[in-house]
């Protein structure tokens, strides 16, 4: 993959996104439909392509695009709600201040009714108005918890009776959602197509004129036939659109259904966000979304990003005494803590906001925009052709060249009645308008939505939840995947398998007898307090551990060493925290014992070589503090490298002692106090094993074969990263493990931007990387022309997820901040699921191309046949009703059949789809022209010589039989050609056809309906019953398209796309100008 990018800079070398193109962005800027990515696209750019599109039915065409007006309305509403909330708080603060000045004391709060000591209105008022005075009058957070019958340590009881009482008293954490559009709304929108409206008017005119000229017995046939055909098109279109909308509703429901942990009955349990009730105790960590309104019970370095509700981007620090109020929908920016829920559902500002806005579907996709461009171009051609047909037919009619069934001129000046003239003109206009219906592929851009809706539903089964529609198709263009290691490439099932404590290797690592009691006491004290995990007893009495995989591994190890988690935390308290973050690679806590005159222990835990670098002593097996000499330090570093080379994650645990008088006593000073991280005493270094996922090596190999380079970006030690990369196949051998192929984050970030761009192409593994390093790598790769997919799970990964072309967050370990910034959530955190997303992305593009090939073949053949026939004979072989049926086959039914093909392994045998590769490839042009030329030739021969070829001279209705055979053969050609379209570049077009039940079903329905139309609906469809010989002729004409497709696929095509020649000519003209 490095070839095309040698001697960078962008603009001089080949752009992967452009496929085979060698031109830069500027030459495409004159096309409003050329948008390579709609992620973060300017509103003006999105508005421009909408204005340029030729649209017959705007409500349907733009249904699954970003509603620019609604986005503005949403922002306006949010601003109003923020202003309203701030005004209420300002008024309350003013009132409180006035009361203090005047010496007025507020009356004590009235107790609530029912099962709780506080009522719904009172608690909502306190929470929504951030009324700290009223909260203090209730006894603060502790007093409020008593009124809500909540234990601040153990939470609510959580049984069914308790939950139902709380929901009855305070409401549930749901909000009324706007009802989805009804089926009749879709019928109404489908009927707003301009051409269909004209056809309805024409049908009414034809009905009225027909009854007047031919009587009611026969005069209603033409008008009712057209009206029924239009109605059928509307109903089938509406049904298809309605089914899509239901799929999107289900997917949107999945996106909103966040799962989180709450404390109930002394245990942490995972529940849906919808099941939260007032009184719940919820632990919150960095990156979590505040799931309901509440107050902070306890927190350490706890800060919240309230920009989603207040509009102000500054981070707000919270504490339980002065500023405890938490608003639903905000994000935890730093620290960790626990909250008491005080408001849920529509009793929160976030709930009110959610109830007032409807869910959108993430805006249009680049493929949708490009297909609107294709549809506009084809539509202009179709309108031109329809205009020519209309002009020719009218001229021929009034010059007496149009004959009736008996061969006499239809119009004779001064003789033909006005009603007859008007009726004939209505029929001519009807044919011209129907040609527009067939020619303008209104359903082409919507086929993207159809295949995306199908793909998104199926991807859920493959453990991928799509948050943005465009990401699904963009994944098909991905040229590189920057993947995390832990939990994505590995199982995330961590166990401590090696330990160095007291400068000796413990074997087994959990052998507590080898450590003196005082040593073990300090070790487990640090582990019990310096963690975001928890230890509790299950209902069956078994010890259970919660937290991140690393935390769980260390807690389980400490339990085996004899740690009593609850006892340790009750004997001492944590007075200050430094939360672990991926920049510092470590976390610390200051712990003070409840014993009088005791000192404070500052415990640190983190990346082994980083914590070790701050250690000046170590504690030996005799509990003595020994100086950390250079020799000892080197020995430990060798041990760390040895463990890392065996793919173990190395974590060091250290502490230091501080005198109590050195700790700030004032709460505000304490919050700003920086934990000392120097002069540490090393206690232990542990090696944690996290095995590779079983199928990850095959998945990496599959990506490499598909032209997608997998890069590992991890915060782990460079040696650990190297060992895992070799195990996964990202590095082929030890010889590849050298710079810049294997690089440390700090080395990469030290380079200039030009140097980073130069070496980014070669990087396969980046160890000890920070989230900012990941962002820098993504930016460099994008500048080199790559389409970049990035996986991330932490809050600090959000910028890289946002910057990447496709952000993939982790469903299990990912924070809500990471998920919100991502485009796709990998529900099982598994790299194999990422590869499946690549397959689905390529499938979307391939399915759209199949549909385009099929639809354009019908377009070209139908237009040419009718135009040539109209100009040469003044009549068209395909009537309005017949063309509407053809339109239904190629538009709605064709899209359903071809746009829902499941992905195949064949898709991973080719390079990524360039985002500027032409939608209609040379292979498609070849297939399309071969089939269209065949259909046009055969059907025009039948049109002009059909009566003699089919030996119909003795038939009482030769002209009608001939036209019926033409119509029947034309439709059967499309049925056979639908199989050809399944495999544009493969000989075996039947491979896997029986697995696609929808395709088989649509083919069967089309065949049955065609038989019904020809044999039983002749009066309406202008057909006549055919004998078995004519059916065999029709089937024979259609079946030739199969061997013809095989022959056509043997014709070589040039590698340079046809569209490229036009671009070259345009570029030359621009240059010469």
JSON list of C-alpha atoms in Angstrom, two decimals, residues 880-965:
[
{"chain": "A", "resi": 880, "resn": "UNK", "atom": "CA", "xyz": [-48.52, 4.42, -20.43]},
{"chain": "A", "resi": 881, "resn": "UNK", "atom": "CA", "xyz": [-49.82, 1.60, -18.23]},
{"chain": "A", "resi": 882, "resn": "UNK", "atom": "CA", "xyz": [-47.11, -0.78, -19.50]},
{"chain": "A", "resi": 883, "resn": "UNK", "atom": "CA", "xyz": [-44.37, 1.78, -18.86]},
{"chain": "A", "resi": 884, "resn": "UNK", "atom": "CA", "xyz": [-45.66, 2.35, -15.31]},
{"chain": "A", "resi": 885, "resn": "UNK", "atom": "CA", "xyz": [-45.41, -1.40, -14.68]},
{"chain": "A", "resi": 886, "resn": "UNK", "atom": "CA", "xyz": [-41.86, -1.40, -16.09]},
{"chain": "A", "resi": 887, "resn": "UNK", "atom": "CA", "xyz": [-41.07, 1.56, -13.83]},
{"chain": "A", "resi": 888, "resn": "UNK", "atom": "CA", "xyz": [-42.33, -0.40, -10.83]},
{"chain": "A", "resi": 889, "resn": "UNK", "atom": "CA", "xyz": [-40.13, -3.39, -11.75]},
{"chain": "A", "resi": 890, "resn": "UNK", "atom": "CA", "xyz": [-36.98, -1.37, -12.22]},
{"chain": "A", "resi": 891, "resn": "UNK", "atom": "CA", "xyz": [-37.51, 1.16, -9.43]},
{"chain": "A", "resi": 892, "resn": "UNK", "atom": "CA", "xyz": [-39.08, -0.17, -6.23]},
{"chain": "A", "resi": 893, "resn": "UNK", "atom": "CA", "xyz": [-39.00, -3.94, -6.84]},
{"chain": "A", "resi": 894, "resn": "UNK", "atom": "CA", "xyz": [-35.58, -3.81, -8.51]},
{"chain": "A", "resi": 895, "resn": "UNK", "atom": "CA", "xyz": [-34.14, -1.87, -5.59]},
{"chain": "A", "resi": 896, "resn": "UNK", "atom": "CA", "xyz": [-35.60, -4.35, -3.11]},
{"chain": "A", "resi": 897, "resn": "UNK", "atom": "CA", "xyz": [-34.16, -7.30, -5.02]},
{"chain": "A", "resi": 898, "resn": "UNK", "atom": "CA", "xyz": [-30.67, -5.98, -5.76]},
{"chain": "A", "resi": 899, "resn": "UNK", "atom": "CA", "xyz": [-30.00, -3.52, -2.93]},
{"chain": "A", "resi": 900, "resn": "UNK", "atom": "CA", "xyz": [-30.46, -6.23, -0.29]},
{"chain": "A", "resi": 901, "resn": "UNK", "atom": "CA", "xyz": [-27.84, -8.72, -1.51]},
{"chain": "A", "resi": 902, "resn": "UNK", "atom": "CA", "xyz": [-25.81, -9.97, 1.49]},
{"chain": "A", "resi": 903, "resn": "UNK", "atom": "CA", "xyz": [-22.01, -9.44, 1.37]},
{"chain": "A", "resi": 904, "resn": "UNK", "atom": "CA", "xyz": [-19.77, -12.17, -0.02]},
{"chain": "A", "resi": 905, "resn": "UNK", "atom": "CA", "xyz": [-16.10, -13.06, 0.51]},
{"chain": "A", "resi": 906, "resn": "UNK", "atom": "CA", "xyz": [-15.50, -11.96, -3.08]},
{"chain": "A", "resi": 907, "resn": "UNK", "atom": "CA", "xyz": [-15.79, -8.35, -1.90]},
{"chain": "A", "resi": 908, "resn": "UNK", "atom": "CA", "xyz": [-12.62, -8.76, 0.20]},
{"chain": "A", "resi": 909, "resn": "UNK", "atom": "CA", "xyz": [-10.58, -9.91, -2.81]},
{"chain": "A", "resi": 910, "resn": "UNK", "atom": "CA", "xyz": [-10.41, -6.40, -4.23]},
{"chain": "A", "resi": 911, "resn": "UNK", "atom": "CA", "xyz": [-8.89, -3.08, -3.16]},
{"chain": "A", "resi": 912, "resn": "UNK", "atom": "CA", "xyz": [-10.95, -0.48, -1.29]},
{"chain": "A", "resi": 913, "resn": "UNK", "atom": "CA", "xyz": [-13.50, 1.45, -3.32]},
{"chain": "A", "resi": 914, "resn": "UNK", "atom": "CA", "xyz": [-12.08, 4.89, -4.10]},
{"chain": "A", "resi": 915, "resn": "UNK", "atom": "CA", "xyz": [-14.44, 7.59, -2.89]},
{"chain": "A", "resi": 916, "resn": "UNK", "atom": "CA", "xyz": [-14.16, 9.32, -6.27]},
{"chain": "A", "resi": 917, "resn": "UNK", "atom": "CA", "xyz": [-14.21, 6.23, -8.41]},
{"chain": "A", "resi": 918, "resn": "UNK", "atom": "CA", "xyz": [-16.99, 6.55, -10.98]},
{"chain": "A", "resi": 919, "resn": "UNK", "atom": "CA", "xyz": [-20.28, 4.99, -9.90]},
{"chain": "A", "resi": 920, "resn": "UNK", "atom": "CA", "xyz": [-20.65, 3.48, -13.36]},
{"chain": "A", "resi": 921, "resn": "UNK", "atom": "CA", "xyz": [-17.49, 1.52, -14.03]},
{"chain": "A", "resi": 922, "resn": "UNK", "atom": "CA", "xyz": [-16.25, 0.37, -17.43]},
{"chain": "A", "resi": 923, "resn": "UNK", "atom": "CA", "xyz": [-17.43, -3.15, -16.60]},
{"chain": "A", "resi": 924, "resn": "UNK", "atom": "CA", "xyz": [-20.91, -1.80, -15.88]},
{"chain": "A", "resi": 925, "resn": "UNK", "atom": "CA", "xyz": [-20.93, 0.23, -19.12]},
{"chain": "A", "resi": 926, "resn": "UNK", "atom": "CA", "xyz": [-19.97, -2.90, -21.04]},
{"chain": "A", "resi": 927, "resn": "UNK", "atom": "CA", "xyz": [-22.68, -5.04, -19.43]},
{"chain": "A", "resi": 928, "resn": "UNK", "atom": "CA", "xyz": [-25.28, -2.29, -19.74]},
{"chain": "A", "resi": 929, "resn": "UNK", "atom": "CA", "xyz": [-24.61, -1.53, -23.41]},
{"chain": "A", "resi": 930, "resn": "UNK", "atom": "CA", "xyz": [-24.50, -5.20, -24.42]},
{"chain": "A", "resi": 931, "resn": "UNK", "atom": "CA", "xyz": [-27.91, -5.88, -22.86]},
{"chain": "A", "resi": 932, "resn": "UNK", "atom": "CA", "xyz": [-29.51, -2.58, -23.92]},
{"chain": "A", "resi": 933, "resn": "UNK", "atom": "CA", "xyz": [-28.32, -2.90, -27.53]},
{"chain": "A", "resi": 934, "resn": "UNK", "atom": "CA", "xyz": [-29.62, -6.45, -27.68]},
{"chain": "A", "resi": 935, "resn": "UNK", "atom": "CA", "xyz": [-33.03, -5.49, -26.25]},
{"chain": "A", "resi": 936, "resn": "UNK", "atom": "CA", "xyz": [-33.36, -2.40, -28.49]},
{"chain": "A", "resi": 937, "resn": "UNK", "atom": "CA", "xyz": [-32.36, -4.32, -31.62]},
{"chain": "A", "resi": 938, "resn": "UNK", "atom": "CA", "xyz": [-34.67, -7.28, -31.05]},
{"chain": "A", "resi": 939, "resn": "UNK", "atom": "CA", "xyz": [-37.66, -5.22, -29.96]},
{"chain": "A", "resi": 940, "resn": "UNK", "atom": "CA", "xyz": [-37.34, -2.65, -32.77]},
{"chain": "A", "resi": 941, "resn": "UNK", "atom": "CA", "xyz": [-37.10, -5.49, -35.30]},
{"chain": "A", "resi": 942, "resn": "UNK", "atom": "CA", "xyz": [-40.29, -6.90, -33.78]},
{"chain": "A", "resi": 943, "resn": "UNK", "atom": "CA", "xyz": [-41.89, -3.45, -33.87]},
{"chain": "A", "resi": 944, "resn": "UNK", "atom": "CA", "xyz": [-41.28, -2.97, -37.61]},
{"chain": "A", "resi": 945, "resn": "UNK", "atom": "CA", "xyz": [-41.25, -6.56, -38.86]},
{"chain": "A", "resi": 946, "resn": "UNK", "atom": "CA", "xyz": [-42.94, -8.42, -36.02]},
{"chain": "A", "resi": 947, "resn": "UNK", "atom": "CA", "xyz": [-46.16, -9.27, -37.88]},
{"chain": "A", "resi": 948, "resn": "UNK", "atom": "CA", "xyz": [-44.31, -11.13, -40.64]},
{"chain": "A", "resi": 949, "resn": "UNK", "atom": "CA", "xyz": [-41.64, -12.66, -38.38]},
{"chain": "A", "resi": 950, "resn": "UNK", "atom": "CA", "xyz": [-44.25, -13.93, -35.91]},
{"chain": "A", "resi": 951, "resn": "UNK", "atom": "CA", "xyz": [-46.60, -15.01, -38.77]},
{"chain": "A", "resi": 952, "resn": "UNK", "atom": "CA", "xyz": [-49.47, -12.89, -37.47]},
{"chain": "A", "resi": 953, "resn": "UNK", "atom": "CA", "xyz": [-51.02, -11.84, -40.80]},
{"chain": "A", "resi": 954, "resn": "UNK", "atom": "CA", "xyz": [-53.82, -14.35, -40.37]},
{"chain": "A", "resi": 955, "resn": "UNK", "atom": "CA", "xyz": [-54.43, -13.22, -36.75]},
{"chain": "A", "resi": 956, "resn": "UNK", "atom": "CA", "xyz": [-57.55, -11.05, -36.28]},
{"chain": "A", "resi": 957, "resn": "UNK", "atom": "CA", "xyz": [-55.51, -8.57, -34.08]},
{"chain": "A", "resi": 958, "resn": "UNK", "atom": "CA", "xyz": [-51.96, -8.71, -35.50]},
{"chain": "A", "resi": 959, "resn": "UNK", "atom": "CA", "xyz": [-50.91, -5.23, -34.29]},
{"chain": "A", "resi": 960, "resn": "UNK", "atom": "CA", "xyz": [-52.14, -5.83, -30.74]},
{"chain": "A", "resi": 961, "resn": "UNK", "atom": "CA", "xyz": [-50.53, -9.29, -30.52]},
{"chain": "A", "resi": 962, "resn": "UNK", "atom": "CA", "xyz": [-47.24, -7.85, -31.83]},
{"chain": "A", "resi": 963, "resn": "UNK", "atom": "CA", "xyz": [-47.25, -5.03, -29.26]},
{"chain": "A", "resi": 964, "resn": "UNK", "atom": "CA", "xyz": [-48.15, -7.49, -26.48]},
{"chain": "A", "resi": 965, "resn": "UNK", "atom": "CA", "xyz": [-45.20, -9.72, -27.47]}
]
